[in-house]
Amino acid sequence: MLVKALKGDRLPTDGGALDSVFRLRAKIFRGRLGWAVTETDGRERHEYDNHDPTNTVAQTDAGELAG
């Protein structure tokens, strides 16, 4: 397991990890929890994403998002 800090969209070498975060959020928030969040193309993004946040993610050894 690998834990990474992703700062905004400025990591072209992250292998799509940040995109996976947005997809996972849509799956969890809208799909599992049934929250009324905006989903676009299978991704959930909200106003705080426009403020260059740092996202902490966990990836498997194969590079797949684990949380």
CSV table of N, CA, C and O in Angstrom, one decimal, residues 2-66:
chain,number,residue,atom,x,y,z
A,2,LEU,N,0.5,2.2,-0.8
A,2,LEU,CA,1.3,3.5,-0.9
A,2,LEU,C,0.3,4.6,-0.6
A,2,LEU,O,-0.8,4.6,-1.1
A,3,VAL,N,0.7,5.6,0.2
A,3,VAL,CA,-0.1,6.7,0.5
A,3,VAL,C,0.6,7.9,-0.2
A,3,VAL,O,1.8,8.1,0.0
A,4,LYS,N,-0.2,8.7,-0.9
A,4,LYS,CA,0.3,9.8,-1.7
A,4,LYS,C,-0.5,11.1,-1.3
A,4,LYS,O,-1.7,11.0,-1.0
A,5,ALA,N,0.2,12.2,-1.4
A,5,ALA,CA,-0.5,13.5,-1.3
A,5,ALA,C,-0.5,14.1,-2.7
A,5,ALA,O,0.5,14.3,-3.3
A,6,LEU,N,-1.7,14.4,-3.2
A,6,LEU,CA,-1.8,14.9,-4.6
A,6,LEU,C,-2.3,16.4,-4.4
A,6,LEU,O,-3.3,16.7,-3.9
A,7,LYS,N,-1.5,17.3,-5.0
A,7,LYS,CA,-1.8,18.7,-4.9
A,7,LYS,C,-2.4,19.2,-6.2
A,7,LYS,O,-1.7,19.2,-7.2
A,8,GLY,N,-3.7,19.4,-6.2
A,8,GLY,CA,-4.3,19.9,-7.4
A,8,GLY,C,-4.2,19.0,-8.6
A,8,GLY,O,-4.1,17.8,-8.4
A,9,ASP,N,-4.3,19.6,-9.8
A,9,ASP,CA,-4.2,18.8,-11.0
A,9,ASP,C,-2.8,18.9,-11.6
A,9,ASP,O,-2.6,18.6,-12.8
A,10,ARG,N,-1.8,19.2,-10.8
A,10,ARG,CA,-0.5,19.5,-11.3
A,10,ARG,C,0.5,18.3,-11.3
A,10,ARG,O,1.7,18.5,-11.4
A,11,LEU,N,0.0,17.1,-11.2
A,11,LEU,CA,0.9,16.0,-11.1
A,11,LEU,C,0.7,15.1,-12.3
A,11,LEU,O,-0.1,14.1,-12.3
A,12,PRO,N,1.3,15.4,-13.5
A,12,PRO,CA,1.0,14.6,-14.7
A,12,PRO,C,1.5,13.2,-14.6
A,12,PRO,O,1.2,12.3,-15.3
A,13,THR,N,2.4,12.9,-13.6
A,13,THR,CA,3.0,11.6,-13.4
A,13,THR,C,2.2,10.7,-12.4
A,13,THR,O,2.6,9.6,-12.1
A,14,ASP,N,1.0,11.2,-12.0
A,14,ASP,CA,0.3,10.5,-10.9
A,14,ASP,C,-0.5,9.3,-11.5
A,14,ASP,O,-1.1,8.6,-10.7
A,15,GLY,N,-0.4,9.0,-12.8
A,15,GLY,CA,-1.1,7.9,-13.3
A,15,GLY,C,-2.6,8.0,-13.3
A,15,GLY,O,-3.3,6.9,-13.2
A,16,GLY,N,-3.2,9.2,-13.2
A,16,GLY,CA,-4.6,9.3,-13.2
A,16,GLY,C,-5.2,9.2,-11.8
A,16,GLY,O,-6.4,9.0,-11.6
A,17,ALA,N,-4.4,9.2,-10.7
A,17,ALA,CA,-4.9,9.0,-9.4
A,17,ALA,C,-5.9,10.1,-9.0
A,17,ALA,O,-6.9,9.7,-8.4
A,18,LEU,N,-5.7,11.3,-9.4
A,18,LEU,CA,-6.7,12.3,-9.0
A,18,LEU,C,-8.0,12.1,-9.7
A,18,LEU,O,-9.1,12.3,-9.1
A,19,ASP,N,-8.0,11.7,-11.0
A,19,ASP,CA,-9.2,11.4,-11.7
A,19,ASP,C,-9.9,10.2,-11.0
A,19,ASP,O,-11.1,10.2,-10.9
A,20,SER,N,-9.2,9.3,-10.5
A,20,SER,CA,-9.8,8.1,-9.8
A,20,SER,C,-10.4,8.6,-8.5
A,20,SER,O,-11.5,8.0,-8.1
A,21,VAL,N,-9.9,9.6,-7.9
A,21,VAL,CA,-10.5,10.2,-6.6
A,21,VAL,C,-11.9,10.7,-7.0
A,21,VAL,O,-12.8,10.5,-6.3
A,22,PHE,N,-12.0,11.5,-8.0
A,22,PHE,CA,-13.3,12.1,-8.4
A,22,PHE,C,-14.3,11.0,-8.8
A,22,PHE,O,-15.4,11.1,-8.5
A,23,ARG,N,-13.8,10.0,-9.4
A,23,ARG,CA,-14.7,8.8,-9.8
A,23,ARG,C,-15.2,8.1,-8.5
A,23,ARG,O,-16.3,7.7,-8.4
A,24,LEU,N,-14.2,7.9,-7.6
A,24,LEU,CA,-14.6,7.2,-6.3
A,24,LEU,C,-15.6,8.0,-5.5
A,24,LEU,O,-16.5,7.5,-4.9
A,25,ARG,N,-15.3,9.3,-5.5
A,25,ARG,CA,-16.3,10.2,-4.7
A,25,ARG,C,-17.7,10.1,-5.3
A,25,ARG,O,-18.7,10.0,-4.6
A,26,ALA,N,-17.8,10.1,-6.6
A,26,ALA,CA,-19.1,9.9,-7.3
A,26,ALA,C,-19.8,8.6,-6.9
A,26,ALA,O,-21.0,8.5,-6.5
A,27,LYS,N,-19.0,7.5,-6.9
A,27,LYS,CA,-19.5,6.2,-6.6
A,27,LYS,C,-19.9,6.1,-5.1
A,27,LYS,O,-21.0,5.6,-4.9
A,28,ILE,N,-19.2,6.7,-4.2
A,28,ILE,CA,-19.5,6.7,-2.8
A,28,ILE,C,-20.6,7.7,-2.5
A,28,ILE,O,-21.7,7.3,-1.9
A,29,PHE,N,-20.4,8.9,-2.8
A,29,PHE,CA,-21.4,10.0,-2.3
A,29,PHE,C,-22.7,9.8,-3.0
A,29,PHE,O,-23.7,9.9,-2.3
A,30,ARG,N,-22.8,9.7,-4.3
A,30,ARG,CA,-24.0,9.6,-5.0
A,30,ARG,C,-24.6,8.2,-5.0
A,30,ARG,O,-25.7,7.9,-4.7
A,31,GLY,N,-23.7,7.3,-5.4
A,31,GLY,CA,-24.1,5.9,-5.6
A,31,GLY,C,-24.5,5.2,-4.3
A,31,GLY,O,-25.6,4.7,-4.1
A,32,ARG,N,-23.5,5.1,-3.4
A,32,ARG,CA,-23.7,4.4,-2.1
A,32,ARG,C,-24.5,5.1,-1.1
A,32,ARG,O,-25.4,4.6,-0.5
A,33,LEU,N,-24.2,6.4,-0.9
A,33,LEU,CA,-24.9,7.2,0.1
A,33,LEU,C,-26.1,7.9,-0.3
A,33,LEU,O,-26.9,8.4,0.5
A,34,GLY,N,-26.3,8.1,-1.7
A,34,GLY,CA,-27.5,8.7,-2.2
A,34,GLY,C,-27.5,10.2,-2.0
A,34,GLY,O,-28.6,10.8,-2.0
A,35,TRP,N,-26.4,10.8,-1.8
A,35,TRP,CA,-26.3,12.3,-1.6
A,35,TRP,C,-26.6,13.0,-2.9
A,35,TRP,O,-26.3,12.5,-4.0
A,36,ALA,N,-27.2,14.2,-2.8
A,36,ALA,CA,-27.5,15.0,-4.0
A,36,ALA,C,-26.3,15.8,-4.4
A,36,ALA,O,-26.2,17.0,-4.2
A,37,VAL,N,-25.3,15.1,-5.0
A,37,VAL,CA,-24.1,15.8,-5.4
A,37,VAL,C,-24.1,15.9,-7.0
A,37,VAL,O,-24.8,15.1,-7.6
A,38,THR,N,-23.4,16.8,-7.5
A,38,THR,CA,-23.3,17.0,-8.9
A,38,THR,C,-22.3,16.0,-9.5
A,38,THR,O,-21.2,15.9,-9.0
A,39,GLU,N,-22.7,15.2,-10.5
A,39,GLU,CA,-21.8,14.2,-11.1
A,39,GLU,C,-21.7,14.5,-12.6
A,39,GLU,O,-22.8,14.7,-13.2
A,40,THR,N,-20.5,14.6,-13.1
A,40,THR,CA,-20.3,14.9,-14.5
A,40,THR,C,-19.4,13.8,-15.1
A,40,THR,O,-18.2,13.7,-14.5
A,41,ASP,N,-19.8,13.1,-16.1
A,41,ASP,CA,-19.0,12.1,-16.7
A,41,ASP,C,-18.4,11.1,-15.6
A,41,ASP,O,-17.3,10.7,-15.7
A,42,GLY,N,-19.3,10.8,-14.6
A,42,GLY,CA,-18.9,9.8,-13.6
A,42,GLY,C,-18.0,10.3,-12.6
A,42,GLY,O,-17.4,9.5,-11.8
A,43,ARG,N,-17.8,11.6,-12.5
A,43,ARG,CA,-16.9,12.2,-11.5
A,43,ARG,C,-17.7,13.2,-10.7
A,43,ARG,O,-18.5,14.0,-11.2
A,44,GLU,N,-17.3,13.3,-9.4
A,44,GLU,CA,-17.9,14.3,-8.5
A,44,GLU,C,-16.8,15.3,-8.1
A,44,GLU,O,-15.8,14.9,-7.6
A,45,ARG,N,-17.1,16.5,-8.5
A,45,ARG,CA,-16.2,17.6,-8.1
A,45,ARG,C,-17.1,18.7,-7.5
A,45,ARG,O,-18.2,18.8,-7.9
A,46,HIS,N,-16.5,19.4,-6.5
A,46,HIS,CA,-17.3,20.4,-5.9
A,46,HIS,C,-16.4,21.7,-5.7
A,46,HIS,O,-15.3,21.7,-6.2
A,47,GLU,N,-17.0,22.7,-5.2
A,47,GLU,CA,-16.4,24.1,-5.2
A,47,GLU,C,-15.0,24.1,-4.5
A,47,GLU,O,-14.2,24.8,-4.9
A,48,TYR,N,-14.8,23.2,-3.5
A,48,TYR,CA,-13.5,23.2,-2.9
A,48,TYR,C,-12.4,22.7,-3.8
A,48,TYR,O,-11.2,23.0,-3.6
A,49,ASP,N,-12.7,21.9,-4.8
A,49,ASP,CA,-11.7,21.5,-5.7
A,49,ASP,C,-11.1,22.6,-6.5
A,49,ASP,O,-10.0,22.5,-7.1
A,50,ASN,N,-11.8,23.7,-6.6
A,50,ASN,CA,-11.3,24.9,-7.3
A,50,ASN,C,-10.3,25.7,-6.5
A,50,ASN,O,-9.7,26.7,-7.0
A,51,HIS,N,-10.0,25.3,-5.3
A,51,HIS,CA,-9.1,26.0,-4.4
A,51,HIS,C,-7.8,25.3,-4.2
A,51,HIS,O,-7.1,25.5,-3.2
A,52,ASP,N,-7.4,24.4,-5.2
A,52,ASP,CA,-6.1,23.8,-5.2
A,52,ASP,C,-5.9,23.0,-3.9
A,52,ASP,O,-4.8,23.1,-3.3
A,53,PRO,N,-6.8,22.1,-3.5
A,53,PRO,CA,-6.6,21.3,-2.3
A,53,PRO,C,-5.6,20.2,-2.5
A,53,PRO,O,-5.2,19.8,-3.6
A,54,THR,N,-5.1,19.7,-1.3
A,54,THR,CA,-4.2,18.5,-1.3
A,54,THR,C,-5.1,17.4,-1.0
A,54,THR,O,-5.9,17.4,0.0
A,55,ASN,N,-5.1,16.3,-1.8
A,55,ASN,CA,-5.9,15.1,-1.6
A,55,ASN,C,-4.9,14.0,-1.2
A,55,ASN,O,-3.9,13.8,-1.8
A,56,THR,N,-5.2,13.3,-0.1
A,56,THR,CA,-4.4,12.2,0.4
A,56,THR,C,-5.1,10.9,-0.1
A,56,THR,O,-6.3,10.7,0.1
A,57,VAL,N,-4.4,10.1,-0.9
A,57,VAL,CA,-4.9,8.9,-1.4
A,57,VAL,C,-4.1,7.7,-1.0
A,57,VAL,O,-2.9,7.8,-0.8
A,58,ALA,N,-4.7,6.5,-1.0
A,58,ALA,CA,-4.0,5.3,-0.8
A,58,ALA,C,-4.1,4.4,-2.0
A,58,ALA,O,-5.2,4.3,-2.6
A,59,GLN,N,-3.0,3.9,-2.5
A,59,GLN,CA,-3.0,3.1,-3.7
A,59,GLN,C,-2.4,1.7,-3.4
A,59,GLN,O,-1.5,1.6,-2.6
A,60,THR,N,-2.9,0.7,-4.1
A,60,THR,CA,-2.4,-0.6,-3.9
A,60,THR,C,-1.0,-0.7,-4.6
A,60,THR,O,-0.6,0.3,-5.3
A,61,ASP,N,-0.3,-1.7,-4.4
A,61,ASP,CA,1.0,-1.9,-5.1
A,61,ASP,C,0.9,-1.9,-6.6
A,61,ASP,O,1.8,-1.5,-7.3
A,62,ALA,N,-0.3,-2.2,-7.1
A,62,ALA,CA,-0.5,-2.2,-8.6
A,62,ALA,C,-0.9,-0.8,-9.0
A,62,ALA,O,-1.2,-0.6,-10.2
A,63,GLY,N,-1.0,0.2,-8.1
A,63,GLY,CA,-1.3,1.5,-8.5
A,63,GLY,C,-2.8,1.8,-8.6
A,63,GLY,O,-3.2,2.9,-9.0
A,64,GLU,N,-3.7,0.9,-8.1
A,64,GLU,CA,-5.1,1.2,-8.1
A,64,GLU,C,-5.5,1.9,-6.8
A,64,GLU,O,-5.0,1.7,-5.7
A,65,LEU,N,-6.5,2.8,-6.9
A,65,LEU,CA,-7.0,3.6,-5.8
A,65,LEU,C,-7.6,2.6,-4.8
A,65,LEU,O,-8.5,1.9,-5.1
A,66,ALA,N,-7.2,2.8,-3.5
A,66,ALA,CA,-7.8,2.0,-2.4
A,66,ALA,C,-8.6,2.8,-1.5
A,66,ALA,O,-9.4,2.3,-0.7
